[in-house]
Short mmCIF file of C-alpha atoms in Angstrom, two decimals:
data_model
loop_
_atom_site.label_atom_id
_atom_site.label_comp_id
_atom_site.label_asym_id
_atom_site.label_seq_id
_atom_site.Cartn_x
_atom_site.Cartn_y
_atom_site.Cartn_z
CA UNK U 136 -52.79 -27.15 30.43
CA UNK U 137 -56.30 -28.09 31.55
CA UNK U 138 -59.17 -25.30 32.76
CA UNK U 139 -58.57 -26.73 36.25
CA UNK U 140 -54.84 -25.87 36.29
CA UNK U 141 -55.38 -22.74 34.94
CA UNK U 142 -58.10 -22.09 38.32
CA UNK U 143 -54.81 -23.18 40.16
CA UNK U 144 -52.90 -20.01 38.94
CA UNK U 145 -55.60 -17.73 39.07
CA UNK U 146 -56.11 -15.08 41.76
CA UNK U 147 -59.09 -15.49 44.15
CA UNK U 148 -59.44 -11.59 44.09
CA UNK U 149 -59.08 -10.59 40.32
CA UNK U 150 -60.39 -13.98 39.26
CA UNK U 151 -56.77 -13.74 36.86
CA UNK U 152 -53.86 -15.82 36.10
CA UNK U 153 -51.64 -14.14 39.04
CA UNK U 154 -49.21 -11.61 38.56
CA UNK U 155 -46.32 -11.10 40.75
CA UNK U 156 -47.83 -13.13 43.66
CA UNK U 157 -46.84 -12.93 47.09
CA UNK U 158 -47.80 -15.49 50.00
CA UNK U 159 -49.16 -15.45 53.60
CA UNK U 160 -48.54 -16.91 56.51
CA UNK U 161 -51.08 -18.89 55.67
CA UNK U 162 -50.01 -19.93 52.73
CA UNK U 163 -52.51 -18.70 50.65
CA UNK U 164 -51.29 -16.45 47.64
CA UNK U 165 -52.65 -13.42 46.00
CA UNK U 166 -51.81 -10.90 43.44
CA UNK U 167 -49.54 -8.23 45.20
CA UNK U 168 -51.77 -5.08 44.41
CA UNK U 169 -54.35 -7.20 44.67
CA UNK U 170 -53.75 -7.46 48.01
CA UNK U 171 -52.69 -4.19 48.88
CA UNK U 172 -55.75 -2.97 47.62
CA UNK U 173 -57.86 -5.36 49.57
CA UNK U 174 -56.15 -4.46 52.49
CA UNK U 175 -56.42 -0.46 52.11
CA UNK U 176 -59.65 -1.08 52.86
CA UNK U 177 -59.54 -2.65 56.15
CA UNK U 178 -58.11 -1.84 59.42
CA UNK U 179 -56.24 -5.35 60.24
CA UNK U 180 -54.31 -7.28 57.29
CA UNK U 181 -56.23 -10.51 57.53
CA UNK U 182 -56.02 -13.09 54.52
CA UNK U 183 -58.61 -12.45 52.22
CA UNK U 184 -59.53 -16.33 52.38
CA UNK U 185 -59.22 -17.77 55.54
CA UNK U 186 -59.10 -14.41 57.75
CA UNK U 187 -55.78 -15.62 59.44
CA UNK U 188 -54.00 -12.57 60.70
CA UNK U 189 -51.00 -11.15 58.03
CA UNK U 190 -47.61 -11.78 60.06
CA UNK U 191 -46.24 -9.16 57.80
CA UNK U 192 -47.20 -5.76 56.04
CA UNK U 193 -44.92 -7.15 53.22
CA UNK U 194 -45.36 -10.61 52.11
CA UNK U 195 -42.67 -12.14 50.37
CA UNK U 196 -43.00 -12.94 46.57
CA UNK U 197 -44.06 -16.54 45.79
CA UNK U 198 -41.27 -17.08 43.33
CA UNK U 199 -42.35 -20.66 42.47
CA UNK U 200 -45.65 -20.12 41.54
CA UNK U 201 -44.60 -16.51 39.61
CA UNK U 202 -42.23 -18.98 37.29
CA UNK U 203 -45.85 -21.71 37.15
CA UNK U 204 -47.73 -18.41 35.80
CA UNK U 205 -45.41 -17.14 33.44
CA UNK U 206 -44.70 -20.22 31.64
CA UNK U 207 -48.58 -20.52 31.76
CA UNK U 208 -48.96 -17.48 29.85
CA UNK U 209 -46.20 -18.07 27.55
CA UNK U 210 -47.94 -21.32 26.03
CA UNK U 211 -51.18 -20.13 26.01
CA UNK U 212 -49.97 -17.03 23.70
CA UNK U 213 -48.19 -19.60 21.09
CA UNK U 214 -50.95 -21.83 21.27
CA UNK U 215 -53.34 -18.91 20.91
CA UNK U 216 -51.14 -18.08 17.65
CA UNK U 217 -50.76 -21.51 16.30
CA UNK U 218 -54.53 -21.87 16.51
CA UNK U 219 -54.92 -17.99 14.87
CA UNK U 220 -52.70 -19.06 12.18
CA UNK U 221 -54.30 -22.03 10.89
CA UNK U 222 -57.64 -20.68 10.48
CA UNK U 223 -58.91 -19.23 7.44
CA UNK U 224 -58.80 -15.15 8.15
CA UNK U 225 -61.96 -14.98 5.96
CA UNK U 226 -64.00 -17.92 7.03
CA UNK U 227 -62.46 -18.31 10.79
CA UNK U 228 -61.83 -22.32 9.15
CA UNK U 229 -59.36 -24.64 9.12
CA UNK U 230 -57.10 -24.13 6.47
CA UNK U 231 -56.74 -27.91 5.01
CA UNK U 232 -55.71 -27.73 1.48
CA UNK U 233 -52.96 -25.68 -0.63
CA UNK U 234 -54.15 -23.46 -3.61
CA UNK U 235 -51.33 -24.01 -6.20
CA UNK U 236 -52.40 -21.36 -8.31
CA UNK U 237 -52.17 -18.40 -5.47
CA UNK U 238 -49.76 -20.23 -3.64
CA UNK U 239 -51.61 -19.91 -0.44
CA UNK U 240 -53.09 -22.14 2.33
CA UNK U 241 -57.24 -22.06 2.00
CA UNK U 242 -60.21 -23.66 3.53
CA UNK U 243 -62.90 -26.12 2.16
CA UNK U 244 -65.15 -22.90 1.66
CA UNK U 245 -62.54 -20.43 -0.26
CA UNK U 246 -62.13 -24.00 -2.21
CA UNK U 247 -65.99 -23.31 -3.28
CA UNK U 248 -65.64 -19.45 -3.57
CA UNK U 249 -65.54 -17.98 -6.92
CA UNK U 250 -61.76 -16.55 -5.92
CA UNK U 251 -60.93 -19.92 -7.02
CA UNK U 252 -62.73 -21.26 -9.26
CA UNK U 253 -60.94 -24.10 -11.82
CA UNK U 254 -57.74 -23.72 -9.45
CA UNK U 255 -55.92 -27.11 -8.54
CA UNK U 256 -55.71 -27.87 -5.18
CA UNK U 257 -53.35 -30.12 -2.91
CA UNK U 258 -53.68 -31.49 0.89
CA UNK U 259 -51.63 -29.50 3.67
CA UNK U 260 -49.33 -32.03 4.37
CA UNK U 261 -48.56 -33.09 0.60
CA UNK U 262 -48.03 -29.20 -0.43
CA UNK U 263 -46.19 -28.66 2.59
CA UNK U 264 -43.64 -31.80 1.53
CA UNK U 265 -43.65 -30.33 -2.32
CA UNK U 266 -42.51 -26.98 -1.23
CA UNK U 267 -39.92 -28.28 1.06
CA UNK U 268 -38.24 -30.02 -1.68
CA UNK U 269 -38.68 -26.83 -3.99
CA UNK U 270 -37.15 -24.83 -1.54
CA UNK U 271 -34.66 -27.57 -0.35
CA UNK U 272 -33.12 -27.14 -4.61
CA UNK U 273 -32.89 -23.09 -4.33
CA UNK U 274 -31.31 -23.82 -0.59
CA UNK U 275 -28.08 -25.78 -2.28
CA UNK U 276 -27.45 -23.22 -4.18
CA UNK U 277 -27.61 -20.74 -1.81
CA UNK U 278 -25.23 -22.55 0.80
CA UNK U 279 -22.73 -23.28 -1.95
CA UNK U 280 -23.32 -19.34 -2.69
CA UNK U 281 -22.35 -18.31 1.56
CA UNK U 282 -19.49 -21.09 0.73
CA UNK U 283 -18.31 -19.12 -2.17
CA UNK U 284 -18.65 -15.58 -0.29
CA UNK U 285 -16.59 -17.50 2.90
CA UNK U 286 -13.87 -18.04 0.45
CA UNK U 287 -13.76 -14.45 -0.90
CA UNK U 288 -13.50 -12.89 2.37
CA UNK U 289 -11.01 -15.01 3.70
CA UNK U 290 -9.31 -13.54 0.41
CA UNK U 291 -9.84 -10.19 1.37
CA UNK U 292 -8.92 -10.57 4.82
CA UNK U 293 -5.46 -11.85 3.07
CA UNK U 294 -5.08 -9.27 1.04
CA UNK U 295 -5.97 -7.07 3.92
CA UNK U 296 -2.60 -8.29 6.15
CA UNK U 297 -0.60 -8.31 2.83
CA UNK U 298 -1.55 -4.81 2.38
CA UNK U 299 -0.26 -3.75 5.62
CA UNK U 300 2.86 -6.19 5.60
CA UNK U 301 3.24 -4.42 1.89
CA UNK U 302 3.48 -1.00 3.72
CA UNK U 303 5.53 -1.88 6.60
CA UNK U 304 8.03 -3.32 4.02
CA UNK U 305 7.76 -0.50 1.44
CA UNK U 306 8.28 1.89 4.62
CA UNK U 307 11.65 0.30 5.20
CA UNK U 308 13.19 0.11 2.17
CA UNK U 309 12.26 4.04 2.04
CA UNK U 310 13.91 4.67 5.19
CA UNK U 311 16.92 2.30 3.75
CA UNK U 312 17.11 4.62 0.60
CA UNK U 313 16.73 8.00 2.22
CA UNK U 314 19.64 6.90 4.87
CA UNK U 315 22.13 5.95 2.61
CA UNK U 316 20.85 9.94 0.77
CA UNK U 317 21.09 11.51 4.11
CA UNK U 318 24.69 9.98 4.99
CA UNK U 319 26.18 10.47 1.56
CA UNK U 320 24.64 14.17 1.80
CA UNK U 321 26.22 14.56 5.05
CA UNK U 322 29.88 13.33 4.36
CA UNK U 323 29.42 15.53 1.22
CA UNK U 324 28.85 18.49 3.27
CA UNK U 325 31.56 18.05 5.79
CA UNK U 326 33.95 17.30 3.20
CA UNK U 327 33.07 20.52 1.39
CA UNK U 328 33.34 22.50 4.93
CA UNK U 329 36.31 21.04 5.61
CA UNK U 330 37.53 22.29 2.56
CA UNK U 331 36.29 25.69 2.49
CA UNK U 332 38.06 25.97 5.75
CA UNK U 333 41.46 24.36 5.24
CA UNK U 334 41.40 27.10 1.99
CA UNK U 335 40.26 29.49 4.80
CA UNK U 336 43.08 28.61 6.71
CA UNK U 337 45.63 28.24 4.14
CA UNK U 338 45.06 31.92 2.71
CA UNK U 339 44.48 33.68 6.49
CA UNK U 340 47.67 32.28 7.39
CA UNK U 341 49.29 33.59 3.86
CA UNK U 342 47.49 36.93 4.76
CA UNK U 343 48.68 37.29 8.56
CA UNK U 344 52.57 36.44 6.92
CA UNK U 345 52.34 39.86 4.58
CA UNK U 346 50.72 41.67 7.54
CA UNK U 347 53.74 41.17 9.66
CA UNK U 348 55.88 42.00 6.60
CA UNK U 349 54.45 44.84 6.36
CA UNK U 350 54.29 45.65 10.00
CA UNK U 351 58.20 44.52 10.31
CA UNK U 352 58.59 47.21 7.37
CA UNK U 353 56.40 49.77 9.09
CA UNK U 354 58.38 49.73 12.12
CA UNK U 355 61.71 50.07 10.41
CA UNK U 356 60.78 52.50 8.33
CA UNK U 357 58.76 54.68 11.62
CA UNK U 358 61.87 54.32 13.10
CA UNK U 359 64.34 55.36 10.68
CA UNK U 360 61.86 59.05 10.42
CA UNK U 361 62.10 59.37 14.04
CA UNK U 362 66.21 59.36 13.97
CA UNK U 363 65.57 61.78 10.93
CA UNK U 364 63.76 63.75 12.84
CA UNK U 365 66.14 63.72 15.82
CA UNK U 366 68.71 64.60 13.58
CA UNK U 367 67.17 67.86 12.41
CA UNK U 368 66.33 69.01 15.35
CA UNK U 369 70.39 68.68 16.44
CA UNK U 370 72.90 71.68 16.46
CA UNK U 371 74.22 72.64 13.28
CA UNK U 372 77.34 71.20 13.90
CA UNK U 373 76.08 67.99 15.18
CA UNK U 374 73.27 68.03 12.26
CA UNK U 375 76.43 68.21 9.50
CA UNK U 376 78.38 65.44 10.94
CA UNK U 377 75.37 62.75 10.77
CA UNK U 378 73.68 64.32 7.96
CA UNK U 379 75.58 62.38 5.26
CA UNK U 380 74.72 58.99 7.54
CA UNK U 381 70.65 60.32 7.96
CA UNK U 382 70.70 60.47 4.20
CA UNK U 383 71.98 57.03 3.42
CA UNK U 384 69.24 55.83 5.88
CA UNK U 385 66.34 57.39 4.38
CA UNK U 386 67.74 56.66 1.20
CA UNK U 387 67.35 53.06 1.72
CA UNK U 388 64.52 53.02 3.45
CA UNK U 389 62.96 54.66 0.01
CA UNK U 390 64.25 51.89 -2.00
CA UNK U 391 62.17 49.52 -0.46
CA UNK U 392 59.20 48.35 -3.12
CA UNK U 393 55.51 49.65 -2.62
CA UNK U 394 53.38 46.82 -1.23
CA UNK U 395 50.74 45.36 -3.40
CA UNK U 396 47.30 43.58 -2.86
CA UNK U 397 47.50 39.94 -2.91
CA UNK U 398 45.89 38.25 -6.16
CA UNK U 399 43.69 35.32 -5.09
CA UNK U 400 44.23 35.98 -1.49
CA UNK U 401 40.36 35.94 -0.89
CA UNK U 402 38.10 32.91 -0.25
CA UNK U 403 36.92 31.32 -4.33
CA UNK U 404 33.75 31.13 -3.02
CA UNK U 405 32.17 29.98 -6.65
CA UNK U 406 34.64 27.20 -6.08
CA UNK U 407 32.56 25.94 -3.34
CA UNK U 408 29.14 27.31 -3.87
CA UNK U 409 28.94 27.23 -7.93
CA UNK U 410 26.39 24.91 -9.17
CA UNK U 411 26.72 23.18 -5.96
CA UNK U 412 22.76 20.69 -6.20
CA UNK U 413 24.35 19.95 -9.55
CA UNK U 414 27.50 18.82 -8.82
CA UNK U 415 26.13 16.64 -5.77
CA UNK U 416 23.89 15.35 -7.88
CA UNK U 417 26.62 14.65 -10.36
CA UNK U 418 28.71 12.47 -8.39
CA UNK U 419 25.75 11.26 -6.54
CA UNK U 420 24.75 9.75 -10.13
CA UNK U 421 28.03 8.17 -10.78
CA UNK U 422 27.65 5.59 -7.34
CA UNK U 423 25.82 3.27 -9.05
CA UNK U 424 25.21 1.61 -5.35
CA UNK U 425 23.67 5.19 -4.43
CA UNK U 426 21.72 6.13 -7.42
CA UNK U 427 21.07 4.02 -10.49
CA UNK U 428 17.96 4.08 -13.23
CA UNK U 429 16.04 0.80 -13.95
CA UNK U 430 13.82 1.82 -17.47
CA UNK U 431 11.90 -1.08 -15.90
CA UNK U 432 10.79 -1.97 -12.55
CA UNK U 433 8.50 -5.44 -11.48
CA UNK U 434 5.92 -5.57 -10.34
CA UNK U 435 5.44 -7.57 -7.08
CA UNK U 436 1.46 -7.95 -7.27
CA UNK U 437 1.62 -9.53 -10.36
CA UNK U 438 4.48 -12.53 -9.09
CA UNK U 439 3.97 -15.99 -8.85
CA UNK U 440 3.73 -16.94 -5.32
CA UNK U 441 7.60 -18.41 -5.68
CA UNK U 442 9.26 -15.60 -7.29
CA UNK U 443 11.14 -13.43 -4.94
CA UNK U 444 12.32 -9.79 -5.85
CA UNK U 445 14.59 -8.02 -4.82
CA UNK U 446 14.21 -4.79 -2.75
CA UNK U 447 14.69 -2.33 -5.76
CA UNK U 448 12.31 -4.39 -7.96
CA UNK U 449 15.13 -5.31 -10.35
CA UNK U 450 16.20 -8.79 -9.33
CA UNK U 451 13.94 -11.95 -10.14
CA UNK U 452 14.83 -15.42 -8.80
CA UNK U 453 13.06 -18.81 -7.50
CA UNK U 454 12.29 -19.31 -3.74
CA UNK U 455 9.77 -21.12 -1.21
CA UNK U 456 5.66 -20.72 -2.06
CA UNK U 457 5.09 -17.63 -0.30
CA UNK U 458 1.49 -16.63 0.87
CA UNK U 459 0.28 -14.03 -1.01
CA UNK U 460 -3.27 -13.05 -1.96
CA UNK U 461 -5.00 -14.69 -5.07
CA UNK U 462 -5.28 -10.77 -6.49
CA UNK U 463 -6.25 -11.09 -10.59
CA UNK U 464 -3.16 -9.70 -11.38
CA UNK U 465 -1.29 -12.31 -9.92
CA UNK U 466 0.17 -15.50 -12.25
CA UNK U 467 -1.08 -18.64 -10.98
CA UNK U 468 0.66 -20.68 -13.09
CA UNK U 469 3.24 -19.60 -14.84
CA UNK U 470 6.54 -18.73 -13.18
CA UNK U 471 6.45 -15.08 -14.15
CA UNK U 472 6.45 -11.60 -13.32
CA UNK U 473 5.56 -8.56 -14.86
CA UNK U 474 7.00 -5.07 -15.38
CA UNK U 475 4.94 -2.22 -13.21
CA UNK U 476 4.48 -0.16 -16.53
CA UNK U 477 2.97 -1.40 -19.90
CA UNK U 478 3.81 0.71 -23.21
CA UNK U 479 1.25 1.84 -25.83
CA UNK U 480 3.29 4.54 -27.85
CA UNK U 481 7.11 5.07 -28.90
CA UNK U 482 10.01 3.01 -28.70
CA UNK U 483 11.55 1.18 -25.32
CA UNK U 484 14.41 -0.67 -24.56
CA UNK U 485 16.08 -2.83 -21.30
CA UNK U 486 18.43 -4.84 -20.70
CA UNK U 487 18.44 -8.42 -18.80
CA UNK U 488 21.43 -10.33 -17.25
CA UNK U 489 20.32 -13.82 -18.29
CA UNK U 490 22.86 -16.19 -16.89
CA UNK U 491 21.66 -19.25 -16.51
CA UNK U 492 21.05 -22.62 -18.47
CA UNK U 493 18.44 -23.58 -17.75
CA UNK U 494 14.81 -22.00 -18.19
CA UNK U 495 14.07 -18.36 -18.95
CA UNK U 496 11.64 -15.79 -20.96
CA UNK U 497 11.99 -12.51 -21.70
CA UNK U 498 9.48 -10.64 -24.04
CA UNK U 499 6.38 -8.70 -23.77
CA UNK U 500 2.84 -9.91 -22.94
CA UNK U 501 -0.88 -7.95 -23.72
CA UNK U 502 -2.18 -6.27 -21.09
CA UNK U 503 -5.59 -7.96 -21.84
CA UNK U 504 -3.76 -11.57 -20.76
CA UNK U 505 -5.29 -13.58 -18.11
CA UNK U 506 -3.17 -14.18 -15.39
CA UNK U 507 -4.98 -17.40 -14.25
CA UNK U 508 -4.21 -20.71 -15.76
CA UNK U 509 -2.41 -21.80 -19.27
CA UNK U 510 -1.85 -18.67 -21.26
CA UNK U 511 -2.32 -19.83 -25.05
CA UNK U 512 -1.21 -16.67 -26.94
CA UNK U 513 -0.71 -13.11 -26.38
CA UNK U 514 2.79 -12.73 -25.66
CA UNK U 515 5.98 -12.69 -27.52
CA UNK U 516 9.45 -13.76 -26.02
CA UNK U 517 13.09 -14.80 -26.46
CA UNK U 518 13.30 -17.97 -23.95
CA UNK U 519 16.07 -20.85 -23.38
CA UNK U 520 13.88 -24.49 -23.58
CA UNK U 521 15.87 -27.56 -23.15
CA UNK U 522 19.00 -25.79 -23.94
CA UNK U 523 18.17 -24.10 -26.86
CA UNK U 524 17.26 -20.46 -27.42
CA UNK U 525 13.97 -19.60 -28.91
CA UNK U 526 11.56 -17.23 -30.15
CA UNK U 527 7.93 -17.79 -29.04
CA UNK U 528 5.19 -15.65 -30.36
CA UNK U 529 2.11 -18.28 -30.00
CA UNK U 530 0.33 -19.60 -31.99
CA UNK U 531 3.03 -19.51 -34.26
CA UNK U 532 5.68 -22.13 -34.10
CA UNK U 533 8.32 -21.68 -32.40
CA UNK U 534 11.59 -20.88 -34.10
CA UNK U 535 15.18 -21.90 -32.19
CA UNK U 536 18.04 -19.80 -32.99
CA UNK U 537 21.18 -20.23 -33.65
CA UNK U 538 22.97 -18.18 -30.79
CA UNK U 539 25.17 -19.76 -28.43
CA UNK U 540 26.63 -18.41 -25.06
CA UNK U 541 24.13 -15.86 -24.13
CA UNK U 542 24.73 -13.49 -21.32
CA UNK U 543 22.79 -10.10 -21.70
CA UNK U 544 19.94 -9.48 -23.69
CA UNK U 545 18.71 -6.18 -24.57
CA UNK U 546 14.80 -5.77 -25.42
CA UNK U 547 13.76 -3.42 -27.79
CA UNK U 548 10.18 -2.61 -28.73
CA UNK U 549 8.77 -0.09 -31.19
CA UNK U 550 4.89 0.00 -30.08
CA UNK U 551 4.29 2.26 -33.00
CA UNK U 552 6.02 -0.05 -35.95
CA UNK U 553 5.17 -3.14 -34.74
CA UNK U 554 8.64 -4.69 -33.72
CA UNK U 555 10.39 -6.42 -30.72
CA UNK U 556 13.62 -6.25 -31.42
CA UNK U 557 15.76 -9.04 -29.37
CA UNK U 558 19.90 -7.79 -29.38
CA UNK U 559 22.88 -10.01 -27.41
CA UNK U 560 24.17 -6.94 -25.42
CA UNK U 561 28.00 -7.92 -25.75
CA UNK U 562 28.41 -8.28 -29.60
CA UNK U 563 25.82 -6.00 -30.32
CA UNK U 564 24.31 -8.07 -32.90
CA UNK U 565 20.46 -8.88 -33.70
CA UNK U 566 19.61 -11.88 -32.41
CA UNK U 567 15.36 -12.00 -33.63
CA UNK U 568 12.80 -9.55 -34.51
CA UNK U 569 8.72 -9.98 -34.21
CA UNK U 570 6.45 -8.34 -36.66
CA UNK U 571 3.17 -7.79 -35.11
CA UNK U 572 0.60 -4.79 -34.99
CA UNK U 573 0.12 -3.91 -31.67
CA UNK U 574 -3.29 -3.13 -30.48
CA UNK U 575 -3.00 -2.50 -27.33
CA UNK U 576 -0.65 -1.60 -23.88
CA UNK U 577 2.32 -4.39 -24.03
CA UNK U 578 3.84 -5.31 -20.55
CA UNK U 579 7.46 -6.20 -19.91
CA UNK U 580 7.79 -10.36 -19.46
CA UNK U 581 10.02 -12.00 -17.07
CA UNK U 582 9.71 -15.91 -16.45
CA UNK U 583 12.75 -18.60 -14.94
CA UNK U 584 12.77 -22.10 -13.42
CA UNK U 585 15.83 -23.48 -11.19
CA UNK U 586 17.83 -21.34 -8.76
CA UNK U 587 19.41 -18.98 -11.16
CA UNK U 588 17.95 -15.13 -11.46
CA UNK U 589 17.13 -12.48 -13.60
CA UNK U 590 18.39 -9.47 -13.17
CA UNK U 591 17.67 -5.94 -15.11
CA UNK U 592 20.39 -3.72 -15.58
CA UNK U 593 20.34 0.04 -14.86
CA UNK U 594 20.59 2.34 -17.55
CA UNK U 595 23.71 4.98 -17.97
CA UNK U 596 22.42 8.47 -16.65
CA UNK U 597 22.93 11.54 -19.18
CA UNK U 598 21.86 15.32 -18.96
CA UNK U 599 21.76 17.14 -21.74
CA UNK U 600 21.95 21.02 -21.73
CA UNK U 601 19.56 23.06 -23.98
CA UNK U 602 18.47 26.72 -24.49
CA UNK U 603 15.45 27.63 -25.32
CA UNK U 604 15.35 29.05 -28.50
CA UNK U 605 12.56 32.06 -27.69
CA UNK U 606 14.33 32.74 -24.07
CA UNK U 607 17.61 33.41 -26.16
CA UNK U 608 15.82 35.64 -28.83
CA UNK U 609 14.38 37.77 -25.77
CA UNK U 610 17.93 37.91 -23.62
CA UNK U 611 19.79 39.32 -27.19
CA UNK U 612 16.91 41.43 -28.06
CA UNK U 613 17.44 43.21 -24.24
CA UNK U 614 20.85 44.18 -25.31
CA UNK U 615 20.05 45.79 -28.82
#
């Protein structure tokens, strides 16, 4: 914007670019404290310019040229800073060449200066293009990088709705489990009432019998002392001649048998109370749809996004790709799931229903394995390929056996003596055994293909009833 332009927007008062003008009557315009200044010092509001009388105390704002003066100002401060930055800040010089060694935009005379002295030197506009480019190869990177860091998060924000679908379904099969506890625990507990009372009923009813007995026999027996005692109190003549007839009565009435207490009349309260948690728990144990013990349980986080599980984390079959979060314990790969506990001590056994002909595994993987891609080695199972069932340990070849008409297979490992013992559950016999040292935590395998599942069987619950040794020593001790 030219000098005379910038006259244009400037005040005739303060001789400055205008700020928050107002305009006259007479269409001149002035800075509004300008002019209220101007005018505190005179009697009449005349224009400062033309001495035209002020039709108002008030002028209104002159909003165009207020918008004229601000956009004035605004490109005279970046032009002021443009300028500022491209001089030198020691020499006040255009800065026209690029110092490669301090990285840093200089002028002809820091050029000369001993500051750099021997240092190589490139135009502004060639350094400029040089350093674009350099930057340009650390910005692909980068962008691939915020690419990258997209991708996670919409990961995590997957994981975060599975989470919470997790717990809503988790909740429900809770709620599932505790109803079918709190309805068996109720029908329980009205059946026992009801039988405490029909026993309650059964014996008041045998009780209130015997008290009428006896109250029949009271009465008789009352009555027969009151003639008695009517007959003694007769005339001595009267008294002889029923005396022999008074005897016979109370005679009879003495031969009657004394009354005893009724065994087992009261309630058998042990009957009904005795070990009563236990023996809930007892039959509660033997409805295998109520209660039942898996020795393994899957683990859903660890699934391949088309194996389904069943609510109880027992059942394993083929479905639909679900969408589920790319979590690192998750196969990718494989059709496989694992169980939620690995072992590193002792010896553990389940069993697997396994009907089906056409693909499954059962074994034992390292906990170390990589659940992403091929897995090479690192796991050991009993599988059905093409029809024929093998033993896999790789990289060891595999070895087909010669078993025919598998059902149920029973998996046996001894962490601490290196075997996995493979058994056919119905004729009991050894089917395969793996040597290997363990070295660390081995995980329960499960892996299928087609529509058929897998399914592992609950256990048979026992308790078994000990004393301890010490406690015993103490109770006899008390009674010496």
């Amino acid at each position: 914007m030219s000098s005379q332009s910038e006259k244009d927007l400037s005040c005739s008062i303060c001789q400055d670019i205008f700020n928050n003008p107002v305009i006259l009557s007479c269409s001149h315009s002035f800075c509004k404290d300008c002019l209220q200044r101007w005018w505190s010092e005179k009697q009449v509001h005349l224009c400062p310019l033309c001495k035209e009388l002020s039709s108002s105390n008030d002028p209104p704002c002159n909003l165009a040229l207020k918008n004229l003066c601000e956009t004035f100002l605004l490109e005279r401060k970046q032009r002021t800073s443009t300028e500022s930055e491209d001089l030198c800040s020691l020499h006040s010089k255009k800065l026209r060449l690029f110092c490669l060694n301090h990285q840093q935009p200089v002028c002809l005379i820091c050029r000369d200066s001993k500051a750099h002295n021997n240092h190589s030197f490139r135009p502004i506009d060639e350094a400029v293009q040089d350093q674009k480019q350099d930057l340009l190869k650390f910005m692909k990177p980068l962008q691939e990088k915020v690419k990258l860091f997209k991708q996670v998060k919409e990961g995590f924000d997957d994981t975060a709705e599975h989470i919470r679908i997790q717990a809503q379904r988790t909740e429900k099969r809770i709620k599932e489990e505790f109803k079918a506890f709190h309805q068996f625990l109720q029908e329980e507990e009205e059946a026992r009432i009801s039988a405490l009372r029909e026993e309650e009923k059964l014996k008041s009813l045998a009780m209130k019998e015997k008290i009428e007995a006896l109250n029949r026999q009271i009465t008789i027996m009352t009555g027969t002392i009151k003639q008695t005692e009517e007959s003694l109190r007769a005339a001595d003549i009267l008294f002889l001649t029923n005396y022999k007839s008074a005897k016979i009565r109370v005679q009879q009435r003495l031969l009657l048998g004394h009354p005893q207490m009724v065994l087992e009349a009261l309630i058998e309260v042990p009957k009904h109370l005795g070990n009563l948690s236990y023996n809930i728990w007892s039959k509660m144990k033997k409805m295998k749809e109520l209660v039942s013990y898996s020795p393994v349980v899957l683990d859903p986080n660890t699934a391949h996004p088309n194996i389904i599980l069943s609510g109880d984390l027992t059942d394993v079959r083929l479905g639909q790709k679900q969408n589920l979060p790319e979590n690192p314990e998750r196969f990718d790969q494989h059709l496989c799931v694992l169980g939620s506990e690995g072992f590193n001590s002792g010896t553990h056994s389940w069993d697997v229903e396994v009907r089906s002909d056409r693909y499954w595994g059962v074994g034992v993987v390292k906990e170390s394995v990589l659940k992403k891609g091929h897995i090479q080695t690192g796991y050991w199972e009993l599988a059905l390929l093409e029809g024929k069932f093998t033993a896999k340990a790789p990289p060891l070849p595999d070895k087909v056996l010669q078993v025919t008409n598998l059902q149920r297979v029973r998996v046996q490992l001894d962490w601490n003596k290196g075997r996995l013992f493979f058994f056919d559950l119905d004729s009991k016999r050894l089917i395969h055994t793996f040597k290997q040292t363990f070295t660390e935590k081995m995980i329960p395998y499960f892996g299928l293909h087609g529509d058929q599942s897998l399914k592992i069987l609950p256990m048979n619950i026992s308790v078994t009833e000990q004393v301890n040794k010490r406690a015993l020593q103490y109770i006899l001790l008390s009674f010496v």
